[in-house]
Short mmCIF file of C-alpha atoms in Angstrom, two decimals:
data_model
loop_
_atom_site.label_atom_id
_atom_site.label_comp_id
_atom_site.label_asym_id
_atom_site.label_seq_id
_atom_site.Cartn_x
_atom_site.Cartn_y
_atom_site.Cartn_z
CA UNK O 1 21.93 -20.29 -0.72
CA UNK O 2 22.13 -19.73 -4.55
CA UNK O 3 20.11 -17.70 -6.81
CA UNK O 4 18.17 -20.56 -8.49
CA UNK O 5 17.23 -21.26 -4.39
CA UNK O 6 16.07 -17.99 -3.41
CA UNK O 7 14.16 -17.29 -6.56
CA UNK O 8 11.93 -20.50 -6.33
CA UNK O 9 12.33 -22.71 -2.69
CA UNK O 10 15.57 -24.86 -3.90
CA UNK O 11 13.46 -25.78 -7.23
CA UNK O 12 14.41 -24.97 -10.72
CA UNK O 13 13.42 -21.70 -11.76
CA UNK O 14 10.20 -21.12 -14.56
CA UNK O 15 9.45 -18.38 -16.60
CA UNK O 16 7.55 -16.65 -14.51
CA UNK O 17 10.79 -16.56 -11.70
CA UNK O 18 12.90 -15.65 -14.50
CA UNK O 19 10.60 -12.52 -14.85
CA UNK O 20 11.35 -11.94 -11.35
CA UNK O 21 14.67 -11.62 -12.28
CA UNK O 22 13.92 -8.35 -14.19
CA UNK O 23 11.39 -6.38 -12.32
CA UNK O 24 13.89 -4.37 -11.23
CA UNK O 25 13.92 -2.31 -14.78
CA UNK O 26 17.65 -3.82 -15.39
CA UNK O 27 18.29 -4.99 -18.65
CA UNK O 28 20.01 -8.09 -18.82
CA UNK O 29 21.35 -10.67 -21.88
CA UNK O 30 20.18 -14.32 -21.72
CA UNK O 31 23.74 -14.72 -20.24
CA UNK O 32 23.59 -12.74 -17.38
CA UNK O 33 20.03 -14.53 -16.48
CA UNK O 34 21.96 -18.16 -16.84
CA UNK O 35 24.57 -16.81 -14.97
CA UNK O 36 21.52 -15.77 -12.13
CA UNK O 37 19.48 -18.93 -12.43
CA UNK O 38 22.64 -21.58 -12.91
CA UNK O 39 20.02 -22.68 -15.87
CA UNK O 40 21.70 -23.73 -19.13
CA UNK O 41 21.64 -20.88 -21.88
CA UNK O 42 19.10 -23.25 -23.69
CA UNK O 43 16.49 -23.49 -20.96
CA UNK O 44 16.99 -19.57 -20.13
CA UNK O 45 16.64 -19.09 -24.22
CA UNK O 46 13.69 -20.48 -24.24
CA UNK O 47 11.99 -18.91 -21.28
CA UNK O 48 13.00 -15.49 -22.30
CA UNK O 49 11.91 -16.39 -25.67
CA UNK O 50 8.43 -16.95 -24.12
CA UNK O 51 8.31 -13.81 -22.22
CA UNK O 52 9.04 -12.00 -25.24
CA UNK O 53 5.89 -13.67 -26.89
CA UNK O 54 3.89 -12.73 -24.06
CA UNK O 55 4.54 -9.10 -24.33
CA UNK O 56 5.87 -9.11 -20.36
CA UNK O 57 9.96 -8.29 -21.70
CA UNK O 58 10.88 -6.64 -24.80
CA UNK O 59 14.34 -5.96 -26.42
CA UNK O 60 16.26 -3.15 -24.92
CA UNK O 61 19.62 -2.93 -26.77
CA UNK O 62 22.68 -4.73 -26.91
CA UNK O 63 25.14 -5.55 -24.03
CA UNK O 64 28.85 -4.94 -24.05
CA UNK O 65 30.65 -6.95 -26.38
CA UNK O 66 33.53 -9.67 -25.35
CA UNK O 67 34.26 -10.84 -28.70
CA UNK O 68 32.20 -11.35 -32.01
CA UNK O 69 28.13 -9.78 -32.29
CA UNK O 70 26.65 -7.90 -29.30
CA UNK O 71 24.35 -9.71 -27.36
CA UNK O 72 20.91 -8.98 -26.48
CA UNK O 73 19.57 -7.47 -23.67
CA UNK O 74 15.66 -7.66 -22.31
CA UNK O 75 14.02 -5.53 -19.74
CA UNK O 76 10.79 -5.90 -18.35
CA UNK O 77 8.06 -4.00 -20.45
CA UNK O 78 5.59 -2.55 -17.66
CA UNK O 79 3.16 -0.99 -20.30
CA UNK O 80 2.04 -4.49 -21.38
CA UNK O 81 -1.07 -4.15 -19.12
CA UNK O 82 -2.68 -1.06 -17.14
CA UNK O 83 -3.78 -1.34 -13.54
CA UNK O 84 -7.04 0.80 -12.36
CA UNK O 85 -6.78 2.03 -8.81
CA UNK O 86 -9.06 3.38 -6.23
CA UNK O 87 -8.74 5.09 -3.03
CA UNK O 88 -11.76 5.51 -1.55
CA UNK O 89 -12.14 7.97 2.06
CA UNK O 90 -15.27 9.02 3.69
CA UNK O 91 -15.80 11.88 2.08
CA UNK O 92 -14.02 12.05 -1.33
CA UNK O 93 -12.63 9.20 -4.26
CA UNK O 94 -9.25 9.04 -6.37
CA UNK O 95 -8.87 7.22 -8.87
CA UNK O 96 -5.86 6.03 -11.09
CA UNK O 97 -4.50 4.28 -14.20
CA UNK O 98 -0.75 2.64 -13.70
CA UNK O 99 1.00 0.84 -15.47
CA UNK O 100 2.64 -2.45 -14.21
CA UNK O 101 5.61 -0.94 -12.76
CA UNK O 102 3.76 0.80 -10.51
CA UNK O 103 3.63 4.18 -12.16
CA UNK O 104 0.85 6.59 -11.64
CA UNK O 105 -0.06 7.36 -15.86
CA UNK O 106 -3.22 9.33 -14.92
CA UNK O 107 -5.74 10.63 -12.39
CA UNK O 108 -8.82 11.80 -10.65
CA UNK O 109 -10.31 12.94 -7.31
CA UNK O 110 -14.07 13.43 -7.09
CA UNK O 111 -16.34 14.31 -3.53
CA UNK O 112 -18.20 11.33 -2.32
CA UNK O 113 -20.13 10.21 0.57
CA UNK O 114 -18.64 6.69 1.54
CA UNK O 115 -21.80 6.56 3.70
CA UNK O 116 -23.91 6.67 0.37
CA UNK O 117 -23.56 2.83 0.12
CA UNK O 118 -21.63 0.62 -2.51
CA UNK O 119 -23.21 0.88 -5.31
CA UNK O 120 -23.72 4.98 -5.63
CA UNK O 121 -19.74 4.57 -4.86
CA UNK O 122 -18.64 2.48 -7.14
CA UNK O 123 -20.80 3.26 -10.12
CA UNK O 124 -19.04 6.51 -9.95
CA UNK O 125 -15.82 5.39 -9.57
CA UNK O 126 -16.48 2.78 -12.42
CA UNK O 127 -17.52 5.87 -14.37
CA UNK O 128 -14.70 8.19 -13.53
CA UNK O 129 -12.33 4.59 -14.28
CA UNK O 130 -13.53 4.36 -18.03
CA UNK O 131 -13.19 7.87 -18.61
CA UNK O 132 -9.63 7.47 -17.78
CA UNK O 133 -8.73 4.47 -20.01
CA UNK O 134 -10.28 5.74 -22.69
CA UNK O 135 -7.65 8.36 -22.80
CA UNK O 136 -5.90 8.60 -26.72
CA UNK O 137 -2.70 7.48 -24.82
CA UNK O 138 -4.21 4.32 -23.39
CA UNK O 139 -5.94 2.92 -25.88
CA UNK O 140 -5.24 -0.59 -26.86
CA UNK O 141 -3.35 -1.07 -23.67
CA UNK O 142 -5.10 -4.35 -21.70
CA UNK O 143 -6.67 -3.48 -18.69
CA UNK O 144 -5.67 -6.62 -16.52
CA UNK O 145 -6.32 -5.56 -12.91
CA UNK O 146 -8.43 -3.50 -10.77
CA UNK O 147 -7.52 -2.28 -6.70
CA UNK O 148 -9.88 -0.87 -4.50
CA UNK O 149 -8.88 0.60 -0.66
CA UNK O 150 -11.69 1.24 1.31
CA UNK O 151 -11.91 3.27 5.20
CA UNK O 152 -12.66 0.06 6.55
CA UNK O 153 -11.80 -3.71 7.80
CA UNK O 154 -11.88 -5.74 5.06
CA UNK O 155 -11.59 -9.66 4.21
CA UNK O 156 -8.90 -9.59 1.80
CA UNK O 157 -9.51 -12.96 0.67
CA UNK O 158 -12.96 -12.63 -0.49
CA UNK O 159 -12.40 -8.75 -1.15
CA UNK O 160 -15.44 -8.09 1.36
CA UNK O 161 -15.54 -5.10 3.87
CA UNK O 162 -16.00 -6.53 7.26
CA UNK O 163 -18.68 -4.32 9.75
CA UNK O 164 -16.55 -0.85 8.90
CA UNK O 165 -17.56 1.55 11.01
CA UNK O 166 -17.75 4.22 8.81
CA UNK O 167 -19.40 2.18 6.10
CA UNK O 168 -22.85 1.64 6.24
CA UNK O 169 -24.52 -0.72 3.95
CA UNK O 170 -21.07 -2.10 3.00
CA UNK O 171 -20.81 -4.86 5.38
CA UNK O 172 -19.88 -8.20 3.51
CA UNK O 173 -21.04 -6.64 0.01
CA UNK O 174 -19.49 -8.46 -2.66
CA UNK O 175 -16.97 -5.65 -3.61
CA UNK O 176 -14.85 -7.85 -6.87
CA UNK O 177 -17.98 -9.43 -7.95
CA UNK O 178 -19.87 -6.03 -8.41
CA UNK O 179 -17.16 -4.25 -9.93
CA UNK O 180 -16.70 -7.27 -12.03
CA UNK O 181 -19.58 -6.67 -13.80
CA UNK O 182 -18.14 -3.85 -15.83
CA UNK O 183 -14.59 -4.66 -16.01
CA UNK O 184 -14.04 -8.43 -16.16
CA UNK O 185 -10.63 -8.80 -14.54
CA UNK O 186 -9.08 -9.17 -10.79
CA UNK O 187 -10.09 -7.55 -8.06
CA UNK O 188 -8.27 -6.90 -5.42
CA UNK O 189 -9.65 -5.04 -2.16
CA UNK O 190 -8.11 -4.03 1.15
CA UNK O 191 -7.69 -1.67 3.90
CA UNK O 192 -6.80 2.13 3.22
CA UNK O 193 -3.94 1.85 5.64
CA UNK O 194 -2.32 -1.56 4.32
CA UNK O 195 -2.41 0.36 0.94
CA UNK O 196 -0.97 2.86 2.30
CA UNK O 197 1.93 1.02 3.54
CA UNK O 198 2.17 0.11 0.19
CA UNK O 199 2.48 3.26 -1.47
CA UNK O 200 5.18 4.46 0.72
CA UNK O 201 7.70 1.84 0.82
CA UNK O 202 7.87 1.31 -2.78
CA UNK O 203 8.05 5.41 -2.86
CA UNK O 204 10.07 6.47 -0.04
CA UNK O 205 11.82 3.47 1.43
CA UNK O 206 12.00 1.13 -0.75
CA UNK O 207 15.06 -0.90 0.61
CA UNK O 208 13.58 -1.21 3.87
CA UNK O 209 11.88 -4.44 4.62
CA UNK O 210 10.36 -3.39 8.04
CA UNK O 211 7.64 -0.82 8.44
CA UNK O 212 4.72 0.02 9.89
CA UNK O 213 2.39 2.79 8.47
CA UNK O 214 0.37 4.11 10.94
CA UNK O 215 -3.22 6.85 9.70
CA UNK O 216 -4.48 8.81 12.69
CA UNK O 217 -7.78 10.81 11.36
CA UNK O 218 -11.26 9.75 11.84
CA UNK O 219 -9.99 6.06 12.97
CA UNK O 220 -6.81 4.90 13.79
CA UNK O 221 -5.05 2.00 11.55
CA UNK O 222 -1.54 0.68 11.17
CA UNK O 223 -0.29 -1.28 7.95
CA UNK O 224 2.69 -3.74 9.00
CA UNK O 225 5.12 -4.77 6.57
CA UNK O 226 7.77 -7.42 7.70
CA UNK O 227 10.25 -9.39 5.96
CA UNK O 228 9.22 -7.10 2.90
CA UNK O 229 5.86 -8.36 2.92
CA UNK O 230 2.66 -6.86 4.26
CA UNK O 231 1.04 -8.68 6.88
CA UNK O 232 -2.43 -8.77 6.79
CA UNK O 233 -3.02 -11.54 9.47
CA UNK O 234 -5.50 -14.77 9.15
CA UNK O 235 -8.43 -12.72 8.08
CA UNK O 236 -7.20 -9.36 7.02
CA UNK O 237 -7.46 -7.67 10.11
CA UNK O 238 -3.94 -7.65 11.62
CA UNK O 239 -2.90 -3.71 12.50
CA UNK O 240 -6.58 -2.51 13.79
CA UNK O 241 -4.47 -0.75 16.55
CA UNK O 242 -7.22 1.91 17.53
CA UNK O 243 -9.04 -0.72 19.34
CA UNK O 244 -5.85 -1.53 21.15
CA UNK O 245 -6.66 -0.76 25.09
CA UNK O 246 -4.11 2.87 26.23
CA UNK O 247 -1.84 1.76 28.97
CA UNK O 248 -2.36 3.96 31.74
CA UNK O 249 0.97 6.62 32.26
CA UNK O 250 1.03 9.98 34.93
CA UNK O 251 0.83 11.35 31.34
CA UNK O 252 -2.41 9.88 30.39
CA UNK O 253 -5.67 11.80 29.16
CA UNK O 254 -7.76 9.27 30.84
CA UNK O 255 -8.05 8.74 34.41
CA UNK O 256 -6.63 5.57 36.25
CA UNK O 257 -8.83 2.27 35.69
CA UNK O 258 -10.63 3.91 32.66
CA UNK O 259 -10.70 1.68 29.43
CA UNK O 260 -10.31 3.11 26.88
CA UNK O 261 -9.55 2.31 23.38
CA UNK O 262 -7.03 4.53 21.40
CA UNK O 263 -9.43 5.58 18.45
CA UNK O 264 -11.32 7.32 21.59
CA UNK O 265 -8.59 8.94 22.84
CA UNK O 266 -6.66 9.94 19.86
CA UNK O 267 -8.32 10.11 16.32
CA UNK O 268 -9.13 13.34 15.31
CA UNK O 269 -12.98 12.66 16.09
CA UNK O 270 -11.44 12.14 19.83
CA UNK O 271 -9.60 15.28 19.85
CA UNK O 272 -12.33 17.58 18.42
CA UNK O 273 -14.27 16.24 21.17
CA UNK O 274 -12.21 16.74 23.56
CA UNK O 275 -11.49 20.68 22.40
CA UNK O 276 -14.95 20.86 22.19
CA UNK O 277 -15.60 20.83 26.07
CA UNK O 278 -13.07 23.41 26.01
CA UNK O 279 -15.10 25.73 24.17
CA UNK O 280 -13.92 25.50 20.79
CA UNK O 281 -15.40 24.72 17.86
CA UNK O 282 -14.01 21.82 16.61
CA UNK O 283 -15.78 19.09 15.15
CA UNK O 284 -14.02 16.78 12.37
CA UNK O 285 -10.09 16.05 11.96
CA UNK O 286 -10.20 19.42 9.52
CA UNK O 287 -11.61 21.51 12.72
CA UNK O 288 -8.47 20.28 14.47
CA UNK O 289 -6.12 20.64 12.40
CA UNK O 290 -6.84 24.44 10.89
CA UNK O 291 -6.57 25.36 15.23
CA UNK O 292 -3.27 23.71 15.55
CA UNK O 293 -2.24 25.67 12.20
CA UNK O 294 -3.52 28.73 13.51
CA UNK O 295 -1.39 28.43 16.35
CA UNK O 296 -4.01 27.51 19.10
CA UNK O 297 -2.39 26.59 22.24
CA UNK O 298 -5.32 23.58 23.20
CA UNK O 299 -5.44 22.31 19.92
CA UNK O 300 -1.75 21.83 19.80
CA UNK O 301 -1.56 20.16 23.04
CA UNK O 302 -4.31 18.05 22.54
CA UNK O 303 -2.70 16.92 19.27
CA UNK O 304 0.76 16.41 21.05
CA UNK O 305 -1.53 14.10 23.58
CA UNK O 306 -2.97 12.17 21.21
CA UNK O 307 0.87 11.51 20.47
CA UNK O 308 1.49 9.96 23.56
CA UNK O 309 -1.22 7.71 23.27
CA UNK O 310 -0.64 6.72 19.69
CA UNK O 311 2.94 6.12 21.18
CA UNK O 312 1.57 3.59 23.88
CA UNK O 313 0.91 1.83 21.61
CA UNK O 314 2.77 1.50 19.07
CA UNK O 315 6.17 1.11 21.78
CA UNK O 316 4.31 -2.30 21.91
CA UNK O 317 4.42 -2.63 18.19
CA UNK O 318 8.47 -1.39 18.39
CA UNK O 319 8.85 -4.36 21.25
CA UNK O 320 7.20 -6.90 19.44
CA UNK O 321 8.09 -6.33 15.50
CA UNK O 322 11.29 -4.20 15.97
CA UNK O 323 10.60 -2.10 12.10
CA UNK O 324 13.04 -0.07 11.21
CA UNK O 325 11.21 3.38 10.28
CA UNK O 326 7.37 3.89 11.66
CA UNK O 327 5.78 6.47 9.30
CA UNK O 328 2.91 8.90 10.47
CA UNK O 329 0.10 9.57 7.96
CA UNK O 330 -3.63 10.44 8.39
CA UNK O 331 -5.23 14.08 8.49
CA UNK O 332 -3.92 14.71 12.12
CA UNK O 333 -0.50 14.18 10.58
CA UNK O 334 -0.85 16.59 8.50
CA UNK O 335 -1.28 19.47 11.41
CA UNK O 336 2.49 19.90 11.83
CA UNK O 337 4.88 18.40 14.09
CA UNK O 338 3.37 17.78 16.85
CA UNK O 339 1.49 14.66 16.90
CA UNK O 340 4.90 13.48 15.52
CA UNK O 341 6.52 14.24 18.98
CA UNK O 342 4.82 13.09 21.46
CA UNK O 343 4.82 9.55 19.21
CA UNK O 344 8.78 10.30 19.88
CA UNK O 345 8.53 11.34 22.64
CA UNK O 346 6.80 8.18 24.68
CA UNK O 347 8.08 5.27 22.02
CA UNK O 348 11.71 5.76 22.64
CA UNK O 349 11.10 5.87 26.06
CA UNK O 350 9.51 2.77 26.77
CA UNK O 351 10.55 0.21 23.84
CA UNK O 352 14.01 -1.66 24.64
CA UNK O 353 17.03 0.13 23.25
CA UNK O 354 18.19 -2.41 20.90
CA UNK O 355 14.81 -2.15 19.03
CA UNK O 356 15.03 1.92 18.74
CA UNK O 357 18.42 2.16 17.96
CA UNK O 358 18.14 2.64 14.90
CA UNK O 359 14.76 3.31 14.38
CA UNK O 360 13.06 6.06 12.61
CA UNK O 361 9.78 7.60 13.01
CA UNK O 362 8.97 10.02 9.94
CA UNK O 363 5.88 11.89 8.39
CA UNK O 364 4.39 10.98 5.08
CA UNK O 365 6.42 11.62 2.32
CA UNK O 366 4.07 10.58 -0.12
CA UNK O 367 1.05 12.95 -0.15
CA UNK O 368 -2.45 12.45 -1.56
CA UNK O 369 -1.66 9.76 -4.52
CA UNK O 370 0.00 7.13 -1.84
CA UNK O 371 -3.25 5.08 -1.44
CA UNK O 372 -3.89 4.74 -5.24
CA UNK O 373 -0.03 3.97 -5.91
CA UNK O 374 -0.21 1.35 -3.33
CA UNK O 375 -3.61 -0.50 -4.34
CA UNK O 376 -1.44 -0.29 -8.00
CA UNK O 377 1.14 -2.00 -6.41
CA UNK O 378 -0.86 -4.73 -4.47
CA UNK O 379 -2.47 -5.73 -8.06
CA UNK O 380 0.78 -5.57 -9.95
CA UNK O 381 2.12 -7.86 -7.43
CA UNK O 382 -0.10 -10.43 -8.03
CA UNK O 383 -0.81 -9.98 -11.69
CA UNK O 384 3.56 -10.60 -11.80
CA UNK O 385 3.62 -13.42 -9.29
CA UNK O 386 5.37 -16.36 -10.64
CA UNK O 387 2.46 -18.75 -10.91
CA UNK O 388 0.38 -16.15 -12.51
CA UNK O 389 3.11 -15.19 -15.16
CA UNK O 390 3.42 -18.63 -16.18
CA UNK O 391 -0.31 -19.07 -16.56
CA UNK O 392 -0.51 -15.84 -18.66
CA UNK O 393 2.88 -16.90 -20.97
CA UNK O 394 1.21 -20.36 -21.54
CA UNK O 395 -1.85 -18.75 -23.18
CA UNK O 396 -0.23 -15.82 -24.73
CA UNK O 397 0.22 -15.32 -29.04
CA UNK O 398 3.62 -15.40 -30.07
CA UNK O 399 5.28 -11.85 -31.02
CA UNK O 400 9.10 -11.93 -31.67
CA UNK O 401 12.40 -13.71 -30.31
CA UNK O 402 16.00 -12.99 -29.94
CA UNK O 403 19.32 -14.54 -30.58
CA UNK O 404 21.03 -15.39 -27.13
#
């Protein structure tokens, strides 16, 4: 298939595909873009000419000469808007500022109590979000797009948390609409582990097309991305794997005939429990893992179990999707290895060979900012979608052009 086919379904490409063109950060003349789009230097003048306007490219330079003037190159300016992004947990709030390449600009965490309800949450980070862009650098950038991820199921298409259960008072609360009140832009809302997903392809695997992010602390979530794009299901609830039934194995932590979902056998609210009847004190995911960093023998097997389980599992997800790296995040993750290995250990043991054989299964690479960067990403994505670029360039003030 050609270029001008891929970028737009077989028709002829519009500005906002010819955008598309240069997300990448490449700079390119109006020739290489006709040379992309099989468009005639005319058309691609004029659409460049209209991104320019718009503020979305802006002159970077001149290419290599083959005879007579330089030409012009464009690049995609990513500081025309700023992107405010939230990660919200159960007990604490980041927010960010990016810009629309997905770069974090600037930052802050604050304590919360995701129990305290909506509002008390996002007034504050509303609060914490204006103090931000009202930085000296900022200033007269647009703000043109908010993302919020949230501990919870949510309906991505309406932006509305969906009975979380970690969330009271949240259910079906009009998340966009209230934040919408302050800044009056998009609003995009979703699950803490699609974000997540997100935030680590773009920054640690970013050529890789098939993933699945999986958090193991207080719940267990996955985020699937296939064919490059995250899959969020019907309603927004595809990956809830922790209320995926645990195949009974000889290794097993539950007894034969018990059902059991996997967020009772293997969050970290599972596994303190479980210590717990051995006599330890354990009582959140942070219980568990300062033991297994301490060295203590139960907490490290338990941890190792709740491998196997989350392994189960997701050897069904290796069968079915076939991804190409599975990535391990969540507070448990962060004890150390082994949670890692006994994922290893039970996935590539019962998921066909010709789905693990080249399959990776990784840590977090990303650390603490990997939600925010990924609810970033979601809104730049949509903010830069073709339909919504040519909406914007139809309405924007003219600025400058450049000779082709």
């Amino acid at each position: 298939m050609s270029d001008p086919d891929r970028l737009n379904g077989g028709a002829s490409p519009g500005t906002g595909d010819m955008l598309q063109l240069l997300l990448d950060g490449q700079a390119r003349t109006k020739a290489d873009l006709a040379h992309l789009t099989g468009l005639a230097r005319s058309t691609v003048s004029a659409r460049v000419d209209a991104l320019l306007a718009s503020g979305l490219v802006v002159p970077a330079g001149e290419g290599l000469s083959t005879g007579g003037r330089p030409p012009s190159r464009v690049a995609f300016n990513p500081r025309v808007g700023l992107v405010l992004a939230a990660d919200l947990g159960a007990s604490h709030a980041t927010v960010a500022v990016s810009d629309l390449g997905g770069r974090i600009l600037d930052s802050t965490t604050r304590p919360l109590r995701i129990a305290d309800g909506p509002a008390a949450v996002l007034d504050g980070v509303l609060t914490d979000g204006r103090a931000l862009l009202e930085s000296e650098s900022l200033r007269g950038i647009p703000l043109v797009g908010i993302g919020i991820g949230v501990p919870g199921p949510v309906e991505h298409s309406t932006g509305r948390p969906y009975n979380p259960p970690i969330m009271p008072g949240w259910d079906r609360f009009d998340v966009p609409g209230y934040v919408q009140r302050t800044f009056d832009v998009p609003v995009l809302v979703d699950n803490d582990v699609n974000v997540l997903a997100l935030g680590e392809q773009a920054t640690s695997f970013p050529d890789v097309e098939d993933l699945v992010f999986v958090k193991v602390a207080t719940g267990i979530g996955a985020g699937i991305i296939a064919g490059g794009r995250l899959q969020r299901g019907a309603q927004g609830s595809a990956g809830d794997m922790g209320h995926v039934k645990v195949p009974y194995s000889p290794e097993s932590s539950h007894a034969p005939g018990e059902d059991r979902d996997l967020e009772e056998l293997a969050s970290g609210t599972a596994i303190a429990t479980a210590l717990r009847a051995q006599g330890l004190d354990a009582v959140t995911s942070s219980d568990v893992v300062e033991l297994v960093r301490n060295g203590n023998p139960a907490a490290i097997e338990a941890t190792r179990q709740a491998g196997r389980d989350v392994g189960e599992v997701l050897a069904m997800f290796v069968n079915l999707l076939n991804p190409s790296v599975i990535v391990l995040g969540g507070s448990i993750a962060r004890a150390g290895e082994h949670l890692l290995a006994g994922v290893r250990e039970v996935v590539y043991r019962r998921s066909i060979p010709l789905a693990t054989q080249h399959l990776a299964i990784v840590q977090t690479h990303t650390g603490e900012k990997a939600a925010v960067l990924g609810a970033a990403i979601m809104v730049a994505r949509h903010i830069l979608s073709s339909a919504n670029v040519d909406a914007y360039v139809s309405h924007a003030t003219p600025r400058t052009e450049i000779p082709a």
